[in-house]
Coordinates of C-alpha atoms and ligand atoms in Angstrom, one line a residue:
M1 CA -25.5 25.7 -0.8
T2 CA -22.5 26.3 -3.1
L3 CA -22.9 23.4 -5.5
A4 CA -22.3 24.2 -9.1
L5 CA -25.1 21.8 -10.0
D6 CA -27.6 23.2 -7.6
R7 CA -30.1 24.6 -10.0
S8 CA -33.3 26.1 -8.7
D9 CA -36.2 23.8 -8.0
E10 CA -38.3 25.7 -10.5
T11 CA -36.2 24.9 -13.5
A12 CA -35.8 21.3 -12.4
E13 CA -39.6 20.9 -12.0
A14 CA -40.3 22.5 -15.3
Q15 CA -38.4 19.7 -16.9
G16 CA -41.3 17.6 -16.0
V17 CA -41.2 14.2 -14.3
Y18 CA -42.7 12.4 -17.3
A19 CA -40.4 14.0 -19.8
L20 CA -37.5 12.9 -17.7
L21 CA -38.9 9.4 -17.3
K22 CA -39.3 9.2 -21.0
R23 CA -35.8 10.2 -21.5
I24 CA -34.4 7.7 -19.1
F25 CA -36.4 5.0 -20.9
S26 CA -35.5 6.0 -24.4
E27 CA -31.8 6.1 -23.4
N28 CA -31.8 2.7 -21.7
A29 CA -34.8 0.5 -22.3
R30 CA -33.7 -0.2 -25.9
L31 CA -30.4 -1.8 -24.8
Y32 CA -32.2 -4.3 -22.6
T33 CA -35.2 -5.2 -24.8
R34 CA -34.7 -8.9 -24.6
S35 CA -34.1 -9.1 -20.9
Y36 CA -37.0 -6.7 -20.3
V37 CA -39.4 -8.8 -22.4
I38 CA -38.4 -12.0 -20.4
A39 CA -38.7 -10.1 -17.1
V40 CA -42.1 -8.7 -18.0
I41 CA -43.3 -12.2 -19.1
C42 CA -42.2 -13.5 -15.7
L43 CA -43.8 -10.6 -13.9
V44 CA -47.1 -11.3 -15.7
L45 CA -46.8 -15.0 -14.7
V46 CA -46.3 -13.9 -11.1
A47 CA -49.3 -11.6 -11.4
G48 CA -51.4 -14.3 -13.1
T49 CA -50.6 -17.0 -10.6
T50 CA -51.4 -14.6 -7.7
A51 CA -54.8 -13.9 -9.2
F52 CA -55.3 -17.6 -9.9
S53 CA -54.5 -18.6 -6.3
A54 CA -57.4 -16.4 -5.1
W55 CA -59.7 -17.5 -7.8
I56 CA -59.2 -21.2 -7.1
L57 CA -60.2 -20.8 -3.5
K58 CA -63.8 -20.7 -4.6
D59 CA -63.5 -24.2 -6.0
V60 CA -61.4 -25.4 -3.0
I61 CA -64.2 -24.5 -0.6
N62 CA -67.3 -25.1 -2.7
E63 CA -66.2 -28.3 -4.5
I64 CA -64.1 -29.9 -1.8
F65 CA -65.5 -28.8 1.5
V66 CA -69.1 -28.1 0.6
N67 CA -69.9 -30.5 -2.3
R68 CA -67.4 -33.1 -1.1
R69 CA -66.3 -34.1 -4.6
A70 CA -63.3 -36.3 -3.8
E71 CA -62.3 -36.9 -7.4
L72 CA -61.5 -33.2 -7.8
I73 CA -59.0 -33.1 -4.9
P74 CA -55.9 -34.2 -6.8
W75 CA -56.6 -31.8 -9.7
I76 CA -57.2 -28.9 -7.4
C77 CA -54.1 -29.7 -5.3
A78 CA -52.0 -30.1 -8.5
A79 CA -53.3 -26.7 -9.8
V80 CA -52.4 -25.0 -6.5
F81 CA -49.0 -26.5 -6.4
G82 CA -48.4 -25.7 -10.1
A83 CA -49.4 -22.1 -9.6
F84 CA -46.9 -21.7 -6.7
A85 CA -44.1 -23.5 -8.6
I86 CA -44.6 -21.2 -11.6
R87 CA -44.7 -18.2 -9.3
G88 CA -41.4 -19.3 -7.7
V89 CA -39.5 -19.8 -10.9
A90 CA -40.9 -16.7 -12.5
S91 CA -40.1 -14.6 -9.5
Y92 CA -36.5 -15.8 -9.5
I93 CA -35.9 -15.1 -13.2
Q94 CA -37.4 -11.6 -13.1
A95 CA -35.5 -10.7 -9.9
V96 CA -32.2 -11.8 -11.4
L97 CA -32.8 -10.2 -14.7
L98 CA -33.9 -6.9 -13.3
A99 CA -31.0 -6.8 -10.8
K100 CA -28.5 -7.5 -13.6
I101 CA -30.0 -4.7 -15.8
G102 CA -29.8 -2.5 -12.7
N103 CA -26.1 -3.2 -12.2
D104 CA -25.5 -2.6 -15.9
I105 CA -27.3 0.7 -15.7
V106 CA -25.3 1.8 -12.8
A107 CA -22.0 0.9 -14.5
R108 CA -23.1 2.7 -17.7
Y109 CA -24.1 5.9 -16.0
Q110 CA -20.9 5.9 -14.0
K111 CA -18.9 5.7 -17.2
R112 CA -21.1 8.4 -18.8
V113 CA -20.8 10.7 -15.8
F114 CA -17.0 10.2 -15.7
A115 CA -16.7 10.9 -19.4
R116 CA -18.7 14.1 -18.9
L117 CA -16.6 15.1 -15.9
M118 CA -13.5 14.7 -18.1
D119 CA -15.1 16.9 -20.7
L120 CA -16.1 19.6 -18.4
G121 CA -13.8 22.6 -18.2
V122 CA -11.6 23.3 -15.3
N123 CA -14.0 26.1 -14.3
F124 CA -16.5 23.5 -13.3
F125 CA -14.1 21.8 -10.9
A126 CA -13.0 25.2 -9.6
T127 CA -16.5 25.7 -8.3
S128 CA -17.3 22.2 -7.1
R129 CA -16.0 20.3 -4.1
S130 CA -14.6 17.0 -5.2
G131 CA -15.7 14.8 -2.2
E132 CA -19.2 16.3 -2.3
L133 CA -19.5 15.8 -6.0
A134 CA -18.4 12.2 -5.8
A135 CA -20.7 11.3 -3.0
R136 CA -23.7 12.9 -4.7
I137 CA -23.0 11.3 -8.0
N138 CA -23.0 7.9 -6.3
G139 CA -26.4 8.4 -4.7
N140 CA -27.8 9.9 -7.9
I141 CA -26.8 7.0 -10.1
S142 CA -28.4 4.3 -8.0
A143 CA -31.6 6.3 -8.2
I144 CA -31.7 6.0 -12.0
R145 CA -31.5 2.2 -11.6
D146 CA -34.4 2.5 -9.1
V147 CA -36.5 4.6 -11.5
L148 CA -36.3 1.9 -14.2
N149 CA -36.8 -1.1 -11.9
L150 CA -39.6 0.5 -10.0
T151 CA -41.5 1.3 -13.1
I152 CA -41.1 -2.1 -14.6
T153 CA -41.9 -4.1 -11.5
S154 CA -44.8 -1.8 -10.6
L155 CA -46.4 -1.8 -13.9
A156 CA -45.8 -5.4 -14.9
R157 CA -46.2 -7.1 -11.6
D158 CA -48.2 -4.9 -9.3
L159 CA -50.6 -3.3 -11.8
I160 CA -51.3 -6.6 -13.6
S161 CA -51.7 -8.5 -10.3
L162 CA -54.1 -5.8 -9.1
L163 CA -56.1 -5.9 -12.3
G164 CA -56.2 -9.7 -12.2
L165 CA -57.3 -9.7 -8.6
I166 CA -59.9 -7.0 -9.3
G167 CA -61.1 -9.1 -12.2
V168 CA -61.5 -12.1 -9.8
M169 CA -63.4 -9.8 -7.4
V170 CA -65.7 -8.4 -10.0
F171 CA -66.3 -11.9 -11.4
T172 CA -67.2 -13.2 -8.0
D173 CA -69.3 -10.3 -6.7
W174 CA -69.5 -7.0 -8.6
F175 CA -71.4 -5.2 -6.0
L176 CA -68.9 -5.9 -3.2
S177 CA -66.1 -5.0 -5.7
L178 CA -67.7 -1.6 -6.3
V179 CA -67.9 -0.9 -2.6
S180 CA -64.3 -2.0 -2.0
L181 CA -63.0 0.1 -4.8
L182 CA -64.3 3.2 -3.1
I183 CA -61.1 3.3 -1.1
G184 CA -59.2 4.2 -4.3
P185 CA -59.9 8.0 -4.6
P186 CA -58.9 9.0 -1.1
L187 CA -55.7 7.0 -1.5
I188 CA -54.9 8.8 -4.8
I189 CA -55.5 12.2 -3.2
A190 CA -53.2 11.3 -0.3
V191 CA -50.4 10.1 -2.7
V192 CA -50.4 13.3 -4.7
Y193 CA -50.2 15.4 -1.6
I194 CA -47.4 13.4 -0.1
A195 CA -45.4 13.2 -3.3
R196 CA -45.4 17.0 -3.6
R197 CA -44.1 17.5 -0.1
I198 CA -41.4 14.8 -0.6
R199 CA -39.8 16.5 -3.6
A200 CA -38.2 19.4 -1.8
V201 CA -37.1 17.4 1.3
T202 CA -35.5 14.7 -0.9
R203 CA -33.4 17.3 -2.7
E204 CA -32.2 18.8 0.6
T205 CA -31.4 15.4 2.0
V206 CA -29.3 14.3 -1.0
L207 CA -27.3 17.5 -1.0
L208 CA -26.8 17.5 2.8
N209 CA -25.7 13.9 2.8
A210 CA -23.3 14.6 0.0
R211 CA -21.9 17.5 2.0
V212 CA -21.3 15.3 5.0
A213 CA -19.5 12.7 2.9
G214 CA -17.5 15.4 1.1
T215 CA -16.4 17.0 4.3
M216 CA -15.3 13.7 5.7
Q217 CA -13.2 13.1 2.6
E218 CA -11.6 16.6 2.8
V219 CA -10.7 16.0 6.4
A220 CA -9.1 12.7 5.5
Q221 CA -7.1 14.4 2.7
G222 CA -6.0 17.3 4.9
I223 CA -5.5 15.4 8.1
T224 CA -2.0 16.8 8.7
V225 CA -3.3 20.3 8.6
V226 CA -6.2 19.3 10.8
K227 CA -3.9 17.9 13.4
A228 CA -1.3 20.6 13.2
F229 CA -3.9 23.3 13.8
T230 CA -5.8 21.2 16.3
M231 CA -8.9 21.8 14.2
E232 CA -10.5 18.6 15.4
Q233 CA -13.1 20.2 17.7
Q234 CA -14.0 22.9 15.3
L235 CA -14.4 20.4 12.5
A236 CA -16.3 18.0 14.6
A237 CA -18.7 20.8 15.5
R238 CA -19.1 21.7 11.8
I239 CA -19.6 18.2 10.6
G240 CA -21.9 17.6 13.6
W241 CA -24.1 20.4 12.5
L242 CA -24.2 19.1 9.0
I243 CA -25.0 15.6 10.2
D244 CA -27.8 16.9 12.4
Q245 CA -29.3 18.8 9.5
A246 CA -29.1 15.7 7.3
F247 CA -30.6 13.6 10.1
E248 CA -33.4 16.0 10.6
R249 CA -34.2 16.0 6.9
S250 CA -34.1 12.2 6.7
N251 CA -36.5 12.0 9.7
K252 CA -38.8 14.5 8.0
L253 CA -38.6 12.5 4.8
V254 CA -39.6 9.3 6.7
S255 CA -42.4 10.9 8.6
V256 CA -43.9 12.4 5.5
S257 CA -43.5 9.4 3.2
E258 CA -44.7 7.0 6.0
R259 CA -47.9 8.9 6.3
M260 CA -49.2 6.6 3.6
T261 CA -48.9 3.6 5.8
P262 CA -51.6 4.3 8.5
L263 CA -53.9 5.6 5.8
T264 CA -53.7 2.6 3.6
E265 CA -54.0 0.2 6.6
F266 CA -57.0 2.2 7.8
L267 CA -58.8 2.1 4.5
A268 CA -57.9 -1.5 3.8
G269 CA -59.1 -2.5 7.2
A270 CA -62.4 -0.8 6.6
A271 CA -62.8 -2.5 3.3
I272 CA -61.9 -6.0 4.5
A273 CA -64.0 -5.7 7.6
G274 CA -66.9 -4.5 5.5
V275 CA -66.6 -7.4 3.1
I276 CA -66.3 -10.0 5.8
G277 CA -69.4 -8.5 7.5
Y278 CA -71.5 -8.3 4.3
G279 CA -70.3 -11.6 2.9
G280 CA -70.6 -13.4 6.2
Y281 CA -74.1 -12.1 6.7
H282 CA -75.1 -13.3 3.2
T283 CA -73.7 -16.7 3.7
V284 CA -75.2 -17.2 7.1
V285 CA -78.6 -15.7 6.4
N286 CA -79.1 -16.8 2.7
Q287 CA -77.5 -20.2 3.2
E288 CA -75.2 -19.6 0.2
P289 CA -72.0 -21.7 -0.2
P290 CA -69.1 -19.7 1.3
G291 CA -66.7 -20.3 -1.6
A292 CA -67.4 -17.1 -3.5
V293 CA -67.1 -14.9 -0.4
M294 CA -63.8 -16.6 0.6
A295 CA -62.4 -16.2 -2.9
F296 CA -63.4 -12.5 -2.8
I297 CA -61.8 -12.0 0.6
A298 CA -58.7 -13.8 -0.6
A299 CA -58.5 -11.6 -3.7
L300 CA -59.0 -8.5 -1.6
L301 CA -56.3 -9.5 0.8
L302 CA -53.9 -10.3 -2.0
A303 CA -54.8 -7.1 -3.8
Y304 CA -53.7 -5.1 -0.7
E305 CA -49.9 -5.5 -1.2
P306 CA -49.8 -4.6 -4.9
A307 CA -52.2 -1.7 -4.3
R308 CA -50.0 -0.5 -1.4
R309 CA -46.9 -0.7 -3.6
L310 CA -48.6 1.1 -6.4
A311 CA -49.7 3.8 -4.0
R312 CA -46.1 4.2 -2.8
L313 CA -44.7 4.0 -6.4
H314 CA -45.4 7.7 -7.0
I315 CA -43.7 8.6 -3.8
N316 CA -40.7 6.4 -4.4
M317 CA -40.5 7.7 -7.9
E318 CA -40.5 11.2 -6.8
R319 CA -37.4 10.5 -4.7
A320 CA -35.7 8.7 -7.5
M321 CA -36.6 11.4 -10.0
V322 CA -35.0 14.1 -7.8
N323 CA -31.8 12.2 -8.0
A324 CA -32.1 11.3 -11.7
R325 CA -32.6 15.0 -12.5
M326 CA -29.4 15.9 -10.7
I327 CA -27.5 13.4 -12.9
Y328 CA -29.0 14.8 -16.0
D329 CA -28.2 18.3 -15.0
L330 CA -24.6 17.2 -14.9
L331 CA -24.8 15.2 -18.2
D332 CA -26.5 18.2 -19.9
M333 CA -24.0 20.7 -18.6
E334 CA -22.5 22.6 -21.5
V335 CA -18.9 21.9 -22.3
Q336 CA -17.0 25.1 -22.8
Q337 CA -13.9 25.3 -24.9
N338 CA -15.5 22.8 -27.3
D339 CA -13.7 22.2 -30.5
A340 CA -14.8 24.5 -33.3
P341 CA -16.7 22.6 -36.0
D342 CA -13.9 23.2 -38.5
A343 CA -11.1 22.6 -36.0
V344 CA -8.0 21.0 -37.4
P345 CA -5.1 19.3 -35.6
L346 CA -2.4 21.6 -34.4
E347 CA 0.8 21.4 -36.5
V348 CA 3.8 22.2 -34.4
E349 CA 7.0 22.6 -36.3
K350 CA 8.9 25.0 -34.1
G351 CA 6.7 25.7 -31.2
R352 CA 6.7 29.5 -31.2
I353 CA 4.1 30.8 -28.9
V354 CA 2.5 34.3 -29.3
F355 CA 0.1 36.0 -26.9
D356 CA -1.4 38.7 -29.0
R357 CA -3.1 41.5 -27.1
V358 CA -5.0 39.1 -24.8
D359 CA -7.7 40.3 -22.4
F360 CA -9.1 37.8 -20.0
S361 CA -11.3 37.7 -16.9
Y362 CA -12.7 34.8 -14.9
Q363 CA -15.8 36.8 -13.9
E364 CA -17.3 39.6 -15.9
G365 CA -16.1 43.0 -14.8
I366 CA -13.0 41.7 -13.0
P367 CA -10.3 41.7 -15.6
V368 CA -7.3 39.5 -14.9
L369 CA -5.1 40.0 -18.0
H370 CA -5.0 43.3 -19.8
D371 CA -3.9 43.6 -23.4
L372 CA -1.1 41.1 -22.8
S373 CA 1.3 40.4 -25.5
L374 CA 4.3 38.2 -25.3
V375 CA 6.4 35.8 -27.4
A376 CA 8.0 32.6 -26.3
E377 CA 10.6 31.8 -28.9
E378 CA 10.9 28.3 -30.3
G379 CA 13.3 26.1 -28.3
K380 CA 14.0 28.8 -25.8
T381 CA 13.0 29.2 -22.1
T382 CA 10.8 32.1 -21.2
A383 CA 10.5 32.8 -17.5
I384 CA 7.5 34.5 -16.2
V385 CA 8.1 36.4 -12.9
G386 CA 5.7 38.5 -10.9
A387 CA 4.0 38.8 -7.6
S388 CA 1.3 36.4 -6.5
G389 CA -1.9 37.2 -8.3
A390 CA -0.2 38.9 -11.2
G391 CA -1.8 36.3 -13.6
K392 CA 1.1 33.9 -14.3
S393 CA -1.0 30.7 -13.8
T394 CA -3.8 32.2 -15.8
L395 CA -1.5 32.6 -18.7
I396 CA -0.5 29.0 -18.6
A397 CA -4.2 28.0 -18.2
L398 CA -5.1 30.0 -21.3
L399 CA -2.4 28.4 -23.3
Q400 CA -3.8 25.0 -22.6
R401 CA -7.2 26.3 -23.5
F402 CA -8.7 25.7 -20.1
Y403 CA -10.4 29.1 -20.7
D404 CA -10.7 31.2 -23.8
P405 CA -9.4 34.8 -23.9
V406 CA -12.1 37.5 -23.9
D407 CA -10.2 39.4 -26.5
G408 CA -7.0 38.9 -28.5
Q409 CA -5.6 35.6 -29.6
I410 CA -3.0 33.0 -28.7
L411 CA -1.0 31.5 -31.5
I412 CA 1.3 28.5 -31.8
D413 CA 3.4 28.5 -34.9
G414 CA 0.9 31.0 -36.3
Q415 CA -2.2 28.9 -35.6
D416 CA -4.9 30.3 -33.3
I417 CA -5.4 27.8 -30.6
R418 CA -9.1 28.3 -30.8
R419 CA -9.2 26.9 -34.3
V420 CA -7.4 23.7 -33.5
T421 CA -8.6 20.6 -31.7
K422 CA -8.1 20.6 -28.0
G423 CA -6.7 17.1 -28.1
S424 CA -4.0 18.0 -30.6
L425 CA -3.2 21.2 -28.7
R426 CA -2.8 19.5 -25.3
G427 CA -1.0 16.6 -27.0
R428 CA 1.8 18.9 -28.0
I429 CA 2.2 20.3 -24.5
A430 CA 3.8 18.8 -21.5
Y431 CA 2.9 20.3 -18.2
V432 CA 4.6 20.0 -14.9
S433 CA 2.5 21.5 -12.1
Q434 CA 3.6 23.0 -8.9
Q435 CA 1.8 20.3 -7.0
P436 CA 3.0 16.9 -8.4
Y437 CA -0.1 14.8 -8.7
L438 CA 0.1 11.0 -8.8
F439 CA -2.9 9.0 -9.8
E440 CA -4.4 5.5 -9.3
G441 CA -2.0 2.9 -10.7
T442 CA 1.7 1.9 -10.5
I443 CA 4.8 4.0 -10.9
R444 CA 5.0 2.8 -14.5
D445 CA 1.3 3.7 -15.1
N446 CA 1.9 7.2 -13.6
I447 CA 4.7 7.9 -16.0
R448 CA 2.8 6.4 -18.9
Y449 CA -0.1 8.8 -18.3
G450 CA 2.2 11.2 -20.2
R451 CA 1.7 9.2 -23.4
A452 CA -0.4 6.1 -23.5
E453 CA 1.6 4.4 -26.2
A454 CA 5.0 4.9 -24.6
S455 CA 7.1 1.7 -24.5
D456 CA 8.5 0.3 -21.3
A457 CA 12.0 1.3 -22.5
E458 CA 10.9 4.9 -23.1
I459 CA 9.4 5.0 -19.6
E460 CA 12.6 3.8 -18.0
E461 CA 14.6 6.2 -20.0
A462 CA 12.4 9.0 -18.9
A463 CA 12.8 8.0 -15.3
R464 CA 16.5 7.9 -15.7
L465 CA 16.6 11.4 -17.2
A466 CA 14.3 12.7 -14.4
N467 CA 16.7 11.3 -11.8
A468 CA 14.0 9.1 -10.6
E469 CA 15.4 5.7 -11.4
D470 CA 17.3 5.2 -8.1
F471 CA 14.4 5.6 -5.8
I472 CA 12.0 3.7 -8.2
L473 CA 14.3 0.7 -8.2
A474 CA 14.6 0.9 -4.4
Q475 CA 10.8 0.4 -4.1
P476 CA 9.6 -3.1 -3.2
Q477 CA 8.2 -3.8 -6.7
G478 CA 10.2 -1.3 -8.6
Y479 CA 8.2 0.2 -11.5
E480 CA 5.2 -1.9 -10.6
T481 CA 4.8 -0.4 -7.1
E482 CA 1.4 1.0 -6.6
V483 CA 1.2 4.7 -5.7
G484 CA -1.7 6.9 -4.7
E485 CA -4.1 6.6 -1.8
N486 CA -3.2 3.1 -0.6
G487 CA 0.2 2.8 -2.2
I488 CA 3.6 3.8 -1.2
T489 CA 4.3 7.3 0.2
L490 CA 6.8 9.3 -1.8
S491 CA 8.6 12.5 -0.7
G492 CA 7.8 15.8 -2.4
G493 CA 10.9 15.7 -4.4
Q494 CA 10.3 12.1 -5.6
R495 CA 6.8 13.0 -6.7
Q496 CA 8.2 16.0 -8.6
R497 CA 10.7 13.8 -10.4
L498 CA 7.9 11.3 -11.3
S499 CA 5.9 14.1 -12.8
I500 CA 8.9 15.3 -14.7
A501 CA 9.4 11.8 -16.0
R502 CA 5.8 12.0 -17.1
A503 CA 6.5 15.2 -19.0
I504 CA 9.6 13.7 -20.6
V505 CA 7.6 10.7 -21.8
R506 CA 5.1 13.0 -23.4
N507 CA 7.8 14.1 -25.7
A508 CA 6.0 17.3 -26.6
P509 CA 7.7 20.3 -28.2
I510 CA 6.2 22.7 -25.7
L511 CA 6.8 22.5 -22.0
L512 CA 4.9 24.4 -19.4
L513 CA 6.4 24.5 -16.0
D514 CA 5.0 25.8 -12.7
E515 CA 8.0 25.6 -10.5
A516 CA 7.5 24.1 -7.1
T517 CA 7.9 26.5 -4.3
S518 CA 7.4 24.0 -1.5
S519 CA 10.8 23.8 0.1
L520 CA 12.6 20.7 -1.0
D521 CA 15.8 19.8 0.8
N522 CA 18.9 20.9 -1.0
D523 CA 19.8 17.5 -2.4
S524 CA 16.3 16.9 -3.6
E525 CA 16.1 20.4 -5.1
K526 CA 19.3 19.8 -7.0
L527 CA 18.0 16.6 -8.4
V528 CA 14.7 18.1 -9.5
Q529 CA 16.5 21.1 -11.0
D530 CA 18.9 18.9 -12.9
A531 CA 16.0 16.8 -14.2
L532 CA 14.2 20.0 -15.3
D533 CA 17.2 21.4 -17.1
K534 CA 17.4 18.2 -19.1
V535 CA 13.7 18.3 -20.1
M536 CA 13.8 22.0 -21.0
K537 CA 16.6 21.5 -23.4
G538 CA 15.5 22.1 -27.0
R539 CA 11.8 22.7 -26.1
T540 CA 9.8 25.9 -26.1
T541 CA 9.5 26.3 -22.4
I542 CA 7.3 28.7 -20.4
V543 CA 8.2 28.6 -16.8
I544 CA 6.5 30.3 -13.9
A545 CA 9.8 30.9 -12.2
H546 CA 10.4 30.9 -8.5
R547 CA 14.0 30.1 -8.5
L548 CA 16.8 32.6 -9.1
S549 CA 18.8 30.1 -11.2
T550 CA 15.9 29.5 -13.5
V551 CA 15.3 33.2 -14.0
V552 CA 19.0 34.1 -14.4
N553 CA 19.5 31.3 -17.0
A554 CA 16.3 31.9 -18.9
D555 CA 16.6 33.2 -22.5
R556 CA 13.9 35.7 -21.8
I557 CA 12.3 37.0 -18.7
V558 CA 8.8 38.4 -18.7
V559 CA 7.9 40.5 -15.7
M560 CA 4.2 40.7 -14.9
E561 CA 2.4 43.0 -12.7
A562 CA -1.4 43.0 -12.2
G563 CA -2.2 41.2 -15.4
R564 CA 0.2 43.2 -17.5
V565 CA 3.7 42.7 -18.9
V566 CA 5.8 45.4 -17.5
E567 CA 9.2 44.4 -18.5
E568 CA 10.8 42.0 -20.9
G569 CA 14.4 41.0 -21.7
N570 CA 17.1 38.8 -20.5
H571 CA 18.7 38.9 -17.1
R572 CA 21.6 41.1 -18.3
T573 CA 19.5 43.8 -20.0
L574 CA 16.9 43.8 -17.2
I575 CA 19.3 44.3 -14.3
N576 CA 20.9 47.2 -16.2
K577 CA 17.7 49.0 -16.8
P578 CA 17.7 52.0 -14.4
G579 CA 14.7 52.0 -12.1
G580 CA 13.4 48.8 -13.6
V581 CA 11.2 46.5 -11.6
Y582 CA 13.4 43.5 -12.2
A583 CA 16.5 45.5 -11.4
R584 CA 15.0 46.7 -8.2
F585 CA 14.1 43.2 -7.2
Y586 CA 17.5 41.9 -8.0
A587 CA 19.2 44.6 -6.1
L588 CA 17.0 43.7 -3.1
Q589 CA 18.0 40.1 -3.2
G590 CA 19.2 38.9 0.2
G591 CA 17.8 42.1 1.7
E592 CA 14.2 42.6 2.7
Q593 CA 11.4 40.7 0.9
P594 CA 10.5 42.4 -2.3
D595 CA 6.9 42.2 -3.3
L596 CA 7.6 41.8 -7.0
L597 CA 8.1 38.1 -6.8
D598 CA 6.0 35.8 -4.9
K599 CA 6.3 32.8 -2.7
K600 CA 8.9 31.7 -0.3
P601 CA 11.3 34.1 1.4
A602 CA 14.8 34.1 0.3
R603 CA 16.9 31.5 2.0
N604 CA 20.1 33.5 2.2
A605 CA 20.1 33.6 -1.6
A606 CA 22.8 36.3 -1.7
K607 CA 25.1 34.3 0.4
E608 CA 25.0 31.2 -1.7
E609 CA 27.5 30.7 -4.3
T610 CA 25.2 29.3 -6.9
P611 CA 21.9 31.1 -7.0
S612 CA 19.7 28.1 -6.5
A613 CA 17.5 29.4 -3.8
A614 CA 14.0 30.8 -4.4
V615 CA 13.8 34.0 -6.2
S616 CA 12.2 36.0 -3.5
Ligands
ADP1 P1 -0.5 34.0 -10.2 O1 -0.3 32.7 -10.8 O2 0.4 35.1 -10.8 O3 -0.3 34.0 -8.7 P2 -3.2 33.8 -11.0 O4 -3.1 33.7 -12.5 O5 -3.4 32.6 -10.3 O6 -1.9 34.6 -10.5 O7 -4.4 34.8 -10.6 C1 -4.6 36.0 -11.2 C2 -5.9 36.6 -10.7 O8 -7.0 35.8 -11.1 C3 -5.9 36.6 -9.2 O9 -6.5 37.9 -8.8 C4 -6.8 35.5 -8.8 O10 -7.6 35.8 -7.7 C5 -7.7 35.4 -10.0 N1 -8.2 34.0 -10.3 C6 -7.3 33.0 -10.5 N2 -8.1 31.8 -10.7 C7 -9.4 32.2 -10.7 C8 -10.6 31.5 -10.9 N3 -10.7 30.2 -11.2 N4 -11.7 32.2 -10.8 C9 -11.7 33.5 -10.5 N5 -10.6 34.2 -10.3 C10 -9.4 33.6 -10.4

């Protein structure tokens, strides 16, 4: 499996179930001390009344039915009723309290995990599949709630009930108790064996189920491609295979964990039959009053449920722990590109960007950028051109500190970006990606993601500048229209303009732009281009250029090839450079597709009066 979090079982096991349990408790129990104390008192009451109801059976039978003491009837009845009433109320309170704590735990872990996901570097997301990750996290978090609740209920209710009932049994007949307790050891051996088998299967089941959910989500997201390529059957076969695997594992899990059931029934049956035989024989032959035996049998029968639950506890815990461990693997994952301890906020006066002999590789041994130096002058536009895979996006990623250079440094106004806080660095940068992403919320929210404290007026001004106002006002609720999964559908160009408005609102001195290559229609393209021209004005802009107009008008053009800068200059100097890469490309415009510049083929660029088509 290709999950980033999929650590080997050995490391996970080495962490130790009990160390993990201790950690879960130390992180959570403290927060709920009061509720837990009340819940535990209630659970003890439940346990106590359970034991009491067995114990009183002796008096019910001996005093009422054998000794016929009528005056005791009301007292005994009242005691029985009282015990059940207390049990009822206590059960209710503990159930509500524990469920509320459980919900709170789920909510808190969801927030923690989300915060951690936000902290993790882009490299983590580059290696995880979003749907799968989300599905798995959901399952994992509910398991942490189960760990806590299982432990509390089992210890406070089942263990105390069991001890109370064993107390009643020992008190009424120690010899019989000893014989009955002989079923304990074989039960424990079985539990340990089953728990071990369950660990591996649980892990596989969780991962497979997450893959199924993840694949379904991917299909939903890419449904147009699925339909266009008539991939339905291939995908159905693939997901069918995954589902079958998950199904098989789930069945295996059930058949292993349910092996406890016949065993406990068998042992309990033997014990109860034995007690009835022995006790019955005693009562009949020795003419003893039957109360004690009846109380003993009642205690034994009542002890069966808590004993069964305790026996299963270890098995259920094992399943919950496997999940909890996965969450902690995620929470413990090291955050790269952390702020240095002495990091200071970035001070941007001019916004001059310098790449100083930068080497970089994503994976060791596969260099992507080699000794790359370039300067993006303050307030000017620097266009980066180069074939696909030349390292243009990598350059932009490094500048935002999604990754750190292996060697060399990146400076903004003379400050090494590794020495400043990530927050201040990214706060001074506005980024417009090739793919315009919109997020949960309204149109207004989506623009405000650029800067949380932007006023409504600033948002509307940005929308105007981004040529987005017309279509926003045409929406049913204007700026308050919901976008995203279940909201309105916007065209590619409209999304672009919203993401440009977001960049305008950010009002940052540095603008990073990955020009869209998806073909917008001419009108839309013009509107987007016009919006971009406005936002670029006066800002230090680095643009991964795909359009001829951007390149021609840029103050400086940097031509990249295989992770190196091969040419630099403005359009005029570069086209006049004999034998130059850029000159060759330019000469080829309108002819055959040059391999220097990537993405979409020229749309009769040479024939158009204004060079607004794609570069290549
Ligand atoms: P461009 O933007 O010019 O098309 P990129 O910067 O995306 O080029 O990619 C440069 C090189 O780095 C390519 O060979 C690409 O395969 C590799 N690369 C890009 N992103 C990653 C990544 N997350 N992990 C590993 N290699 C990557």
